[in-house]
mmCIF file with all atom_site columns, C-alpha atoms in Angstrom:
data_model
loop_
_atom_site.group_PDB
_atom_site.id
_atom_site.type_symbol
_atom_site.label_atom_id
_atom_site.label_alt_id
_atom_site.label_comp_id
_atom_site.label_asym_id
_atom_site.label_entity_id
_atom_site.label_seq_id
_atom_site.pdbx_PDB_ins_code
_atom_site.Cartn_x
_atom_site.Cartn_y
_atom_site.Cartn_z
_atom_site.occupancy
_atom_site.B_iso_or_equiv
_atom_site.pdbx_formal_charge
_atom_site.auth_seq_id
_atom_site.auth_comp_id
_atom_site.auth_asym_id
_atom_site.auth_atom_id
_atom_site.pdbx_PDB_model_num
ATOM 1   C CA . MET A 1 1   ? -0.158 -0.257  0.155   1.00 27.00 ? 192 MET A CA 1
ATOM 2   C CA . ALA A 1 2   ? 2.022  3.022   -0.782  1.00 28.00 ? 193 ALA A CA 1
ATOM 3   C CA . ALA A 1 3   ? 3.100  5.448   1.676   1.00 31.00 ? 194 ALA A CA 1
ATOM 4   C CA . GLY A 1 4   ? 0.356  7.650   3.728   1.00 33.00 ? 195 GLY A CA 1
ATOM 5   C CA . SER A 1 5   ? -2.132 6.480   0.662   1.00 31.00 ? 196 SER A CA 1
ATOM 6   C CA . SER A 1 6   ? -5.452 4.329   1.990   1.00 33.00 ? 197 SER A CA 1
ATOM 7   C CA . GLN A 1 7   ? -5.536 2.789   -1.625  1.00 38.00 ? 198 GLN A CA 1
ATOM 8   C CA . PRO A 1 8   ? -3.353 0.184   -2.857  1.00 40.00 ? 199 PRO A CA 1
ATOM 9   C CA . PRO A 1 9   ? -0.731 1.558   -5.530  1.00 41.00 ? 200 PRO A CA 1
ATOM 10  C CA . ASP A 1 10  ? -1.615 1.144   -9.800  1.00 46.00 ? 201 ASP A CA 1
ATOM 11  C CA . PRO A 1 11  ? -0.404 -2.006  -11.345 1.00 42.00 ? 202 PRO A CA 1
ATOM 12  C CA . GLY A 1 12  ? -0.096 -0.421  -14.304 1.00 45.00 ? 203 GLY A CA 1
ATOM 13  C CA . ALA A 1 13  ? 1.367  2.798   -13.052 1.00 46.00 ? 204 ALA A CA 1
ATOM 14  C CA . ASP A 1 14  ? 5.225  3.927   -13.291 1.00 46.00 ? 205 ASP A CA 1
ATOM 15  C CA . HIS A 1 15  ? 6.678  3.028   -10.323 1.00 43.00 ? 206 HIS A CA 1
ATOM 16  C CA . THR A 1 16  ? 10.138 4.761   -11.585 1.00 43.00 ? 207 THR A CA 1
ATOM 17  C CA . ALA A 1 17  ? 8.427  7.934   -10.888 1.00 40.00 ? 208 ALA A CA 1
ATOM 18  C CA . LEU A 1 18  ? 7.816  7.662   -7.245  1.00 42.00 ? 209 LEU A CA 1
ATOM 19  C CA . GLY A 1 19  ? 10.661 5.155   -6.745  1.00 52.00 ? 210 GLY A CA 1
ATOM 20  C CA . TRP A 1 20  ? 10.347 1.431   -5.264  1.00 49.00 ? 211 TRP A CA 1
ATOM 21  C CA . THR A 1 21  ? 11.028 2.943   -1.440  1.00 52.00 ? 212 THR A CA 1
ATOM 22  C CA . ALA A 1 22  ? 7.359  5.338   -1.194  1.00 54.00 ? 213 ALA A CA 1
ATOM 23  C CA . LEU A 1 23  ? 6.036  1.674   -1.994  1.00 61.00 ? 214 LEU A CA 1
ATOM 24  C CA . GLY A 1 24  ? 4.879  0.063   0.523   1.00 71.00 ? 215 GLY A CA 1
ATOM 25  C CA . GLY A 1 25  ? 5.012  -3.483  2.019   1.00 89.00 ? 216 GLY A CA 1
ATOM 26  C CA . PRO A 1 26  ? 8.137  -4.777  3.768   1.00 94.00 ? 217 PRO A CA 1
ATOM 27  C CA . ALA A 1 27  ? 8.326  -8.140  2.034   1.00 96.00 ? 218 ALA A CA 1
ATOM 28  C CA . LEU A 1 28  ? 10.269 -8.992  -1.222  1.00 96.00 ? 219 LEU A CA 1
ATOM 29  C CA . GLY A 1 29  ? 10.449 -11.435 -3.849  1.00 96.00 ? 220 GLY A CA 1
ATOM 30  C CA . VAL A 1 30  ? 12.707 -12.201 -6.363  1.00 97.00 ? 221 VAL A CA 1
ATOM 31  C CA . LEU A 1 31  ? 12.829 -15.050 -8.771  1.00 98.00 ? 222 LEU A CA 1
ATOM 32  C CA . GLU A 1 32  ? 15.461 -16.101 -11.770 1.00 98.00 ? 223 GLU A CA 1
ATOM 33  C CA . LEU A 1 33  ? 14.432 -17.628 -14.598 1.00 98.00 ? 224 LEU A CA 1
ATOM 34  C CA . ALA A 1 34  ? 16.530 -18.999 -17.744 1.00 97.00 ? 225 ALA A CA 1
ATOM 35  C CA . SER A 1 35  ? 13.540 -18.802 -19.988 1.00 97.00 ? 226 SER A CA 1
ATOM 36  C CA . ILE A 1 36  ? 12.219 -15.607 -21.407 1.00 97.00 ? 227 ILE A CA 1
ATOM 37  C CA . ALA A 1 37  ? 8.930  -16.887 -22.674 1.00 97.00 ? 228 ALA A CA 1
ATOM 38  C CA . ARG A 1 38  ? 8.466  -18.703 -18.970 1.00 98.00 ? 229 ARG A CA 1
ATOM 39  C CA . GLY A 1 39  ? 9.663  -15.249 -17.044 1.00 97.00 ? 230 GLY A CA 1
ATOM 40  C CA . ALA A 1 40  ? 6.778  -13.483 -18.494 1.00 96.00 ? 231 ALA A CA 1
ATOM 41  C CA . ARG A 1 41  ? 4.184  -16.054 -18.337 1.00 96.00 ? 232 ARG A CA 1
ATOM 42  C CA . VAL A 1 42  ? 4.807  -16.582 -14.263 1.00 96.00 ? 233 VAL A CA 1
ATOM 43  C CA . ALA A 1 43  ? 4.660  -12.483 -14.231 1.00 94.00 ? 234 ALA A CA 1
ATOM 44  C CA . ASP A 1 44  ? 1.036  -12.825 -15.531 1.00 93.00 ? 235 ASP A CA 1
ATOM 45  C CA . VAL A 1 45  ? -0.197 -15.459 -13.206 1.00 91.00 ? 236 VAL A CA 1
ATOM 46  C CA . ALA A 1 46  ? 1.519  -13.812 -10.233 1.00 87.00 ? 237 ALA A CA 1
ATOM 47  C CA . VAL A 1 47  ? 0.070  -10.609 -10.446 1.00 85.00 ? 238 VAL A CA 1
ATOM 48  C CA . LYS A 1 48  ? -3.675 -12.192 -11.341 1.00 86.00 ? 239 LYS A CA 1
ATOM 49  C CA . GLN A 1 49  ? -3.937 -14.271 -8.594  1.00 74.00 ? 240 GLN A CA 1
ATOM 50  C CA . ALA A 1 50  ? -2.265 -12.700 -5.387  1.00 73.00 ? 241 ALA A CA 1
ATOM 51  C CA . PRO A 1 51  ? -2.115 -8.783  -4.453  1.00 73.00 ? 242 PRO A CA 1
ATOM 52  C CA . SER A 1 52  ? 1.553  -8.500  -4.249  1.00 80.00 ? 243 SER A CA 1
ATOM 53  C CA . LEU A 1 53  ? 2.784  -5.653  -6.775  1.00 87.00 ? 244 LEU A CA 1
ATOM 54  C CA . LEU A 1 54  ? 5.251  -6.739  -9.415  1.00 90.00 ? 245 LEU A CA 1
ATOM 55  C CA . LEU A 1 55  ? 8.067  -4.139  -9.584  1.00 91.00 ? 246 LEU A CA 1
ATOM 56  C CA . MET A 1 56  ? 10.121 -5.254  -12.391 1.00 91.00 ? 247 MET A CA 1
ATOM 57  C CA . SER A 1 57  ? 9.775  -8.516  -15.251 1.00 94.00 ? 248 SER A CA 1
ATOM 58  C CA . ARG A 1 58  ? 12.675 -8.053  -17.306 1.00 94.00 ? 249 ARG A CA 1
ATOM 59  C CA . PRO A 1 59  ? 14.946 -10.151 -19.345 1.00 95.00 ? 250 PRO A CA 1
ATOM 60  C CA . VAL A 1 60  ? 18.878 -9.445  -18.056 1.00 93.00 ? 251 VAL A CA 1
ATOM 61  C CA . SER A 1 61  ? 22.571 -10.323 -19.533 1.00 89.00 ? 252 SER A CA 1
ATOM 62  C CA . GLY A 1 62  ? 22.661 -13.922 -20.049 1.00 89.00 ? 253 GLY A CA 1
ATOM 63  C CA . GLY A 1 63  ? 19.301 -14.351 -21.562 1.00 92.00 ? 254 GLY A CA 1
ATOM 64  C CA . ALA A 1 64  ? 18.219 -15.037 -18.065 1.00 95.00 ? 255 ALA A CA 1
ATOM 65  C CA . HIS A 1 65  ? 14.190 -13.126 -16.593 1.00 97.00 ? 256 HIS A CA 1
ATOM 66  C CA . LEU A 1 66  ? 13.798 -11.743 -13.186 1.00 97.00 ? 257 LEU A CA 1
ATOM 67  C CA . LEU A 1 67  ? 11.015 -10.732 -11.519 1.00 96.00 ? 258 LEU A CA 1
ATOM 68  C CA . MET A 1 68  ? 11.085 -8.718  -8.328  1.00 95.00 ? 259 MET A CA 1
ATOM 69  C CA . MET A 1 69  ? 8.246  -8.531  -6.391  1.00 94.00 ? 260 MET A CA 1
ATOM 70  C CA . ARG A 1 70  ? 6.556  -6.595  -3.175  1.00 94.00 ? 261 ARG A CA 1
ATOM 71  C CA . GLY A 1 71  ? 4.275  -6.693  -0.808  1.00 92.00 ? 262 GLY A CA 1
ATOM 72  C CA . GLU A 1 72  ? 2.674  -7.471  2.481   1.00 93.00 ? 263 GLU A CA 1
ATOM 73  C CA . VAL A 1 73  ? 4.271  -10.486 3.930   1.00 94.00 ? 264 VAL A CA 1
ATOM 74  C CA . ALA A 1 74  ? 1.431  -12.730 3.143   1.00 92.00 ? 265 ALA A CA 1
ATOM 75  C CA . GLU A 1 75  ? 0.499  -11.533 0.175   1.00 91.00 ? 266 GLU A CA 1
ATOM 76  C CA . VAL A 1 76  ? 4.240  -12.151 -1.010  1.00 93.00 ? 267 VAL A CA 1
ATOM 77  C CA . GLU A 1 77  ? 3.751  -16.130 0.179   1.00 93.00 ? 268 GLU A CA 1
ATOM 78  C CA . GLU A 1 78  ? 0.746  -16.359 -1.753  1.00 92.00 ? 269 GLU A CA 1
ATOM 79  C CA . SER A 1 79  ? 2.446  -14.974 -5.018  1.00 92.00 ? 270 SER A CA 1
ATOM 80  C CA . MET A 1 80  ? 6.151  -16.449 -4.382  1.00 94.00 ? 271 MET A CA 1
ATOM 81  C CA . LYS A 1 81  ? 4.195  -20.155 -4.120  1.00 93.00 ? 272 LYS A CA 1
ATOM 82  C CA . LEU A 1 82  ? 1.963  -19.441 -7.272  1.00 93.00 ? 273 LEU A CA 1
ATOM 83  C CA . ALA A 1 83  ? 4.766  -17.947 -8.871  1.00 94.00 ? 274 ALA A CA 1
ATOM 84  C CA . ARG A 1 84  ? 7.727  -20.508 -8.096  1.00 96.00 ? 275 ARG A CA 1
ATOM 85  C CA . GLU A 1 85  ? 4.809  -23.271 -9.295  1.00 96.00 ? 276 GLU A CA 1
ATOM 86  C CA . VAL A 1 86  ? 4.658  -22.164 -12.921 1.00 96.00 ? 277 VAL A CA 1
ATOM 87  C CA . ALA A 1 87  ? 8.038  -21.082 -13.487 1.00 97.00 ? 278 ALA A CA 1
ATOM 88  C CA . ALA A 1 88  ? 8.927  -24.417 -12.606 1.00 97.00 ? 279 ALA A CA 1
ATOM 89  C CA . GLY A 1 89  ? 12.055 -25.816 -14.882 1.00 97.00 ? 280 GLY A CA 1
ATOM 90  C CA . ALA A 1 90  ? 13.191 -22.850 -15.200 1.00 98.00 ? 281 ALA A CA 1
ATOM 91  C CA . LEU A 1 91  ? 13.548 -21.939 -11.868 1.00 98.00 ? 282 LEU A CA 1
ATOM 92  C CA . THR A 1 92  ? 17.550 -20.991 -11.702 1.00 98.00 ? 283 THR A CA 1
ATOM 93  C CA . ASP A 1 93  ? 16.964 -19.377 -7.956  1.00 98.00 ? 284 ASP A CA 1
ATOM 94  C CA . TRP A 1 94  ? 14.497 -17.703 -5.659  1.00 98.00 ? 285 TRP A CA 1
ATOM 95  C CA . LEU A 1 95  ? 14.590 -15.529 -2.810  1.00 98.00 ? 286 LEU A CA 1
ATOM 96  C CA . GLU A 1 96  ? 11.441 -13.922 -0.131  1.00 98.00 ? 287 GLU A CA 1
ATOM 97  C CA . LEU A 1 97  ? 12.069 -11.682 2.092   1.00 98.00 ? 288 LEU A CA 1
ATOM 98  C CA . PRO A 1 98  ? 9.414  -10.914 4.641   1.00 97.00 ? 289 PRO A CA 1
ATOM 99  C CA . TYR A 1 99  ? 11.581 -7.936  6.114   1.00 97.00 ? 290 TYR A CA 1
ATOM 100 C CA . LEU A 1 100 ? 13.681 -6.595  3.266   1.00 97.00 ? 291 LEU A CA 1
ATOM 101 C CA . HIS A 1 101 ? 16.076 -3.912  5.626   1.00 97.00 ? 292 HIS A CA 1
ATOM 102 C CA . ASP A 1 102 ? 14.752 -0.671  4.111   1.00 94.00 ? 293 ASP A CA 1
ATOM 103 C CA . SER A 1 103 ? 18.486 1.066   3.473   1.00 94.00 ? 294 SER A CA 1
ATOM 104 C CA . LEU A 1 104 ? 18.699 -1.607  0.240   1.00 95.00 ? 295 LEU A CA 1
ATOM 105 C CA . TRP A 1 105 ? 15.336 -0.535  -1.577  1.00 93.00 ? 296 TRP A CA 1
ATOM 106 C CA . PRO A 1 106 ? 16.390 2.468   -3.516  1.00 91.00 ? 297 PRO A CA 1
ATOM 107 C CA . LEU A 1 107 ? 19.873 0.742   -4.133  1.00 92.00 ? 298 LEU A CA 1
ATOM 108 C CA . ILE A 1 108 ? 17.590 -2.517  -5.654  1.00 90.00 ? 299 ILE A CA 1
ATOM 109 C CA . GLU A 1 109 ? 15.800 -0.614  -7.861  1.00 82.00 ? 300 GLU A CA 1
ATOM 110 C CA . ARG A 1 110 ? 18.511 1.452   -9.117  1.00 83.00 ? 301 ARG A CA 1
ATOM 111 C CA . GLY A 1 111 ? 20.592 -2.183  -9.477  1.00 79.00 ? 302 GLY A CA 1
ATOM 112 C CA . VAL A 1 112 ? 18.778 -2.962  -12.358 1.00 74.00 ? 303 VAL A CA 1
ATOM 113 C CA . ALA A 1 113 ? 19.490 0.061   -14.221 1.00 68.00 ? 304 ALA A CA 1
ATOM 114 C CA . PRO A 1 114 ? 22.178 0.268   -16.995 1.00 61.00 ? 305 PRO A CA 1
ATOM 115 C CA . LEU A 1 115 ? 25.670 0.549   -16.053 1.00 58.00 ? 306 LEU A CA 1
ATOM 116 C CA . THR A 1 116 ? 26.568 4.325   -17.890 1.00 55.00 ? 307 THR A CA 1
ATOM 117 C CA . ASP A 1 117 ? 22.915 5.418   -16.338 1.00 54.00 ? 308 ASP A CA 1
ATOM 118 C CA . ALA A 1 118 ? 24.648 3.463   -12.365 1.00 50.00 ? 309 ALA A CA 1
ATOM 119 C CA . PRO A 1 119 ? 25.268 6.592   -10.285 1.00 52.00 ? 310 PRO A CA 1
ATOM 120 C CA . ALA A 1 120 ? 28.819 6.473   -9.035  1.00 53.00 ? 311 ALA A CA 1
ATOM 121 C CA . SER A 1 121 ? 29.769 4.939   -5.633  1.00 54.00 ? 312 SER A CA 1
ATOM 122 C CA . THR A 1 122 ? 29.446 8.106   -4.001  1.00 54.00 ? 313 THR A CA 1
ATOM 123 C CA . GLY A 1 123 ? 28.710 9.113   -0.246  1.00 71.00 ? 314 GLY A CA 1
ATOM 124 C CA . TRP A 1 124 ? 31.268 7.692   1.516   1.00 82.00 ? 315 TRP A CA 1
ATOM 125 C CA . ARG A 1 125 ? 34.878 9.452   0.271   1.00 81.00 ? 316 ARG A CA 1
ATOM 126 C CA . ASP A 1 126 ? 34.971 11.811  3.090   1.00 81.00 ? 317 ASP A CA 1
ATOM 127 C CA . ASP A 1 127 ? 33.425 9.753   5.693   1.00 83.00 ? 318 ASP A CA 1
ATOM 128 C CA . PRO A 1 128 ? 35.455 8.853   8.675   1.00 80.00 ? 319 PRO A CA 1
ATOM 129 C CA . GLU A 1 129 ? 33.295 6.067   9.612   1.00 85.00 ? 320 GLU A CA 1
ATOM 130 C CA . ALA A 1 130 ? 34.177 4.465   6.343   1.00 89.00 ? 321 ALA A CA 1
ATOM 131 C CA . GLU A 1 131 ? 37.429 3.156   7.495   1.00 92.00 ? 322 GLU A CA 1
ATOM 132 C CA . SER A 1 132 ? 36.783 -0.034  5.571   1.00 96.00 ? 323 SER A CA 1
ATOM 133 C CA . VAL A 1 133 ? 35.390 -1.501  2.676   1.00 96.00 ? 324 VAL A CA 1
ATOM 134 C CA . ALA A 1 134 ? 33.813 -4.862  1.373   1.00 97.00 ? 325 ALA A CA 1
ATOM 135 C CA . ILE A 1 135 ? 33.141 -6.121  -2.413  1.00 97.00 ? 326 ILE A CA 1
ATOM 136 C CA . VAL A 1 136 ? 30.695 -8.962  -2.273  1.00 98.00 ? 327 VAL A CA 1
ATOM 137 C CA . GLU A 1 137 ? 30.491 -11.114 -5.658  1.00 98.00 ? 328 GLU A CA 1
ATOM 138 C CA . THR A 1 138 ? 27.895 -13.441 -6.614  1.00 98.00 ? 329 THR A CA 1
ATOM 139 C CA . ARG A 1 139 ? 26.473 -16.321 -9.307  1.00 97.00 ? 330 ARG A CA 1
ATOM 140 C CA . THR A 1 140 ? 22.578 -14.811 -9.060  1.00 97.00 ? 331 THR A CA 1
ATOM 141 C CA . VAL A 1 141 ? 20.747 -11.321 -8.416  1.00 97.00 ? 332 VAL A CA 1
ATOM 142 C CA . CYS A 1 142 ? 19.011 -14.036 -5.544  1.00 98.00 ? 333 CYS A CA 1
ATOM 143 C CA . ALA A 1 143 ? 22.175 -14.531 -3.490  1.00 98.00 ? 334 ALA A CA 1
ATOM 144 C CA . GLY A 1 144 ? 23.407 -10.726 -3.584  1.00 98.00 ? 335 GLY A CA 1
ATOM 145 C CA . VAL A 1 145 ? 20.140 -9.476  -2.428  1.00 98.00 ? 336 VAL A CA 1
ATOM 146 C CA . HIS A 1 146 ? 19.650 -11.890 0.265   1.00 98.00 ? 337 HIS A CA 1
ATOM 147 C CA . ALA A 1 147 ? 23.576 -11.486 0.799   1.00 98.00 ? 338 ALA A CA 1
ATOM 148 C CA . ALA A 1 148 ? 23.597 -7.586  1.690   1.00 98.00 ? 339 ALA A CA 1
ATOM 149 C CA . ASP A 1 149 ? 20.244 -7.982  3.807   1.00 98.00 ? 340 ASP A CA 1
ATOM 150 C CA . ALA A 1 150 ? 22.260 -9.588  5.563   1.00 98.00 ? 341 ALA A CA 1
ATOM 151 C CA . ALA A 1 151 ? 25.190 -7.695  5.735   1.00 98.00 ? 342 ALA A CA 1
ATOM 152 C CA . ALA A 1 152 ? 23.035 -5.306  6.347   1.00 98.00 ? 343 ALA A CA 1
ATOM 153 C CA . LYS A 1 153 ? 21.131 -6.325  9.517   1.00 98.00 ? 344 LYS A CA 1
ATOM 154 C CA . THR A 1 154 ? 24.305 -8.144  11.173  1.00 98.00 ? 345 THR A CA 1
ATOM 155 C CA . ALA A 1 155 ? 26.382 -4.713  11.903  1.00 97.00 ? 346 ALA A CA 1
ATOM 156 C CA . PRO A 1 156 ? 26.109 -1.066  11.273  1.00 97.00 ? 347 PRO A CA 1
ATOM 157 C CA . VAL A 1 157 ? 27.686 -0.690  7.544   1.00 97.00 ? 348 VAL A CA 1
ATOM 158 C CA . VAL A 1 158 ? 26.261 1.415   4.843   1.00 96.00 ? 349 VAL A CA 1
ATOM 159 C CA . VAL A 1 159 ? 25.294 -0.761  1.877   1.00 96.00 ? 350 VAL A CA 1
ATOM 160 C CA . ARG A 1 160 ? 26.871 1.996   -1.192  1.00 92.00 ? 351 ARG A CA 1
ATOM 161 C CA . ASP A 1 161 ? 26.861 -0.364  -4.366  1.00 89.00 ? 352 ASP A CA 1
ATOM 162 C CA . LEU A 1 162 ? 24.210 -3.114  -5.574  1.00 93.00 ? 353 LEU A CA 1
ATOM 163 C CA . ARG A 1 163 ? 24.388 -4.845  -9.022  1.00 93.00 ? 354 ARG A CA 1
ATOM 164 C CA . LEU A 1 164 ? 22.426 -7.232  -10.344 1.00 94.00 ? 355 LEU A CA 1
ATOM 165 C CA . ALA A 1 165 ? 22.637 -8.613  -13.163 1.00 91.00 ? 356 ALA A CA 1
ATOM 166 C CA . VAL A 1 166 ? 22.070 -6.225  -16.145 1.00 89.00 ? 357 VAL A CA 1
ATOM 167 C CA . GLY A 1 167 ? 25.759 -5.796  -17.967 1.00 88.00 ? 358 GLY A CA 1
ATOM 168 C CA . ILE A 1 168 ? 27.489 -8.260  -15.751 1.00 91.00 ? 359 ILE A CA 1
ATOM 169 C CA . ALA A 1 169 ? 26.731 -11.564 -17.495 1.00 91.00 ? 360 ALA A CA 1
ATOM 170 C CA . GLY A 1 170 ? 23.609 -12.315 -14.828 1.00 91.00 ? 361 GLY A CA 1
ATOM 171 C CA . LYS A 1 171 ? 25.689 -11.874 -11.529 1.00 95.00 ? 362 LYS A CA 1
ATOM 172 C CA . ALA A 1 172 ? 25.435 -9.573  -8.736  1.00 96.00 ? 363 ALA A CA 1
ATOM 173 C CA . TYR A 1 173 ? 27.485 -7.610  -6.625  1.00 96.00 ? 364 TYR A CA 1
ATOM 174 C CA . PHE A 1 174 ? 27.888 -4.989  -3.248  1.00 96.00 ? 365 PHE A CA 1
ATOM 175 C CA . SER A 1 175 ? 29.795 -3.384  -1.634  1.00 96.00 ? 366 SER A CA 1
ATOM 176 C CA . PHE A 1 176 ? 29.282 -1.620  2.321   1.00 96.00 ? 367 PHE A CA 1
ATOM 177 C CA . THR A 1 177 ? 31.047 0.425   3.923   1.00 96.00 ? 368 THR A CA 1
ATOM 178 C CA . GLY A 1 178 ? 31.679 0.670   7.866   1.00 96.00 ? 369 GLY A CA 1
ATOM 179 C CA . ALA A 1 179 ? 34.454 0.353   11.065  1.00 97.00 ? 370 ALA A CA 1
ATOM 180 C CA . LEU A 1 180 ? 36.675 -2.435  10.137  1.00 97.00 ? 371 LEU A CA 1
ATOM 181 C CA . ALA A 1 181 ? 35.595 -4.960  12.849  1.00 98.00 ? 372 ALA A CA 1
ATOM 182 C CA . ASP A 1 182 ? 31.804 -4.062  11.747  1.00 98.00 ? 373 ASP A CA 1
ATOM 183 C CA . VAL A 1 183 ? 32.798 -4.977  7.550   1.00 98.00 ? 374 VAL A CA 1
ATOM 184 C CA . GLU A 1 184 ? 34.183 -7.914  8.644   1.00 98.00 ? 375 GLU A CA 1
ATOM 185 C CA . ALA A 1 185 ? 31.451 -9.377  11.447  1.00 98.00 ? 376 ALA A CA 1
ATOM 186 C CA . ALA A 1 186 ? 29.178 -8.543  7.908   1.00 98.00 ? 377 ALA A CA 1
ATOM 187 C CA . ALA A 1 187 ? 31.211 -10.025 5.607   1.00 98.00 ? 378 ALA A CA 1
ATOM 188 C CA . ASP A 1 188 ? 30.942 -12.897 7.633   1.00 98.00 ? 379 ASP A CA 1
ATOM 189 C CA . ALA A 1 189 ? 26.757 -12.864 7.651   1.00 98.00 ? 380 ALA A CA 1
ATOM 190 C CA . ALA A 1 190 ? 26.978 -12.141 4.126   1.00 98.00 ? 381 ALA A CA 1
ATOM 191 C CA . ARG A 1 191 ? 29.369 -15.191 2.987   1.00 98.00 ? 382 ARG A CA 1
ATOM 192 C CA . VAL A 1 192 ? 27.550 -17.479 4.807   1.00 98.00 ? 383 VAL A CA 1
ATOM 193 C CA . ILE A 1 193 ? 23.724 -16.484 2.776   1.00 98.00 ? 384 ILE A CA 1
ATOM 194 C CA . ALA A 1 194 ? 25.709 -16.811 -0.584  1.00 98.00 ? 385 ALA A CA 1
ATOM 195 C CA . ALA A 1 195 ? 27.401 -19.983 0.509   1.00 97.00 ? 386 ALA A CA 1
ATOM 196 C CA . ASP A 1 196 ? 28.471 -21.942 -2.794  1.00 97.00 ? 387 ASP A CA 1
ATOM 197 C CA . ARG A 1 197 ? 26.830 -18.977 -5.004  1.00 98.00 ? 388 ARG A CA 1
ATOM 198 C CA . LEU A 1 198 ? 29.597 -16.717 -3.565  1.00 98.00 ? 389 LEU A CA 1
ATOM 199 C CA . ILE A 1 199 ? 32.077 -15.979 -6.365  1.00 98.00 ? 390 ILE A CA 1
ATOM 200 C CA . GLU A 1 200 ? 34.511 -13.697 -4.368  1.00 98.00 ? 391 GLU A CA 1
ATOM 201 C CA . LEU A 1 201 ? 33.972 -11.339 -0.872  1.00 98.00 ? 392 LEU A CA 1
ATOM 202 C CA . GLU A 1 202 ? 37.190 -8.826  -0.784  1.00 98.00 ? 393 GLU A CA 1
ATOM 203 C CA . LEU A 1 203 ? 37.850 -6.674  2.288   1.00 97.00 ? 394 LEU A CA 1
ATOM 204 C CA . ILE A 1 204 ? 39.800 -3.766  1.998   1.00 96.00 ? 395 ILE A CA 1
ATOM 205 C CA . ALA A 1 205 ? 40.899 -2.480  5.149   1.00 96.00 ? 396 ALA A CA 1
ATOM 206 C CA . ARG A 1 206 ? 42.054 1.019   4.858   1.00 94.00 ? 397 ARG A CA 1
ATOM 207 C CA . PRO A 1 207 ? 41.166 1.935   1.024   1.00 92.00 ? 398 PRO A CA 1
ATOM 208 C CA . ALA A 1 208 ? 43.501 4.280   -1.035  1.00 92.00 ? 399 ALA A CA 1
ATOM 209 C CA . ASP A 1 209 ? 42.514 8.057   -1.526  1.00 87.00 ? 400 ASP A CA 1
ATOM 210 C CA . GLU A 1 210 ? 42.002 7.168   -4.831  1.00 87.00 ? 401 GLU A CA 1
ATOM 211 C CA . ILE A 1 211 ? 39.793 4.338   -4.869  1.00 86.00 ? 402 ILE A CA 1
ATOM 212 C CA . ARG A 1 212 ? 37.621 5.914   -1.570  1.00 87.00 ? 403 ARG A CA 1
ATOM 213 C CA . GLY A 1 213 ? 34.363 6.928   -2.191  1.00 82.00 ? 404 GLY A CA 1
ATOM 214 C CA . ARG A 1 214 ? 34.285 5.479   -5.799  1.00 81.00 ? 405 ARG A CA 1
ATOM 215 C CA . LEU A 1 215 ? 35.310 1.884   -6.352  1.00 83.00 ? 406 LEU A CA 1
ATOM 216 C CA . PHE A 1 216 ? 34.482 1.120   -9.932  1.00 78.00 ? 407 PHE A CA 1
ATOM 217 C CA . PHE A 1 217 ? 34.332 4.542   -12.090 1.00 71.00 ? 408 PHE A CA 1
#
């Protein structure tokens, strides 16, 4: 339900104009499929059979299809159950988070923008609390989002970048900053969640001035 409104969001509206943070419901559902055609059918079933808001249904790098939905916990559970049934053998990964960390909603929205349109990692070049930075790279979008959520909930770190599938062969990566001990704790949590879907996790205890605030440029 839209913030400050008694009316549910219009499923046909351009939600990019509002920003996903403004759209209600704490739960996130993500599905990754190997088939673009099956992905379109799954999206149709998900919005017809349950009241979740479909945030995204689009082909991504590697010929895969990515769907994301948001809503109340029970709504997303219902939509995801039906979606997984229809996806069947085309489903390559899925994620259901009842309460996504609030800081990740705007990052997820930006995470699927073309690389040329995505904002650079800024805001921590002169942040005295950004002592260290970690970069986590995963094989799937679901693993990346879940690991970022775990990192943000484990320690007082700030997730700075989150890139999902587009332009990076369907993979995901994110970075986060904080005091060294906090970054280490958050990195451990991310590593556990990503498990065998983790490609690499690197921690830079004291980033060089040349890359502070702009790891990728």
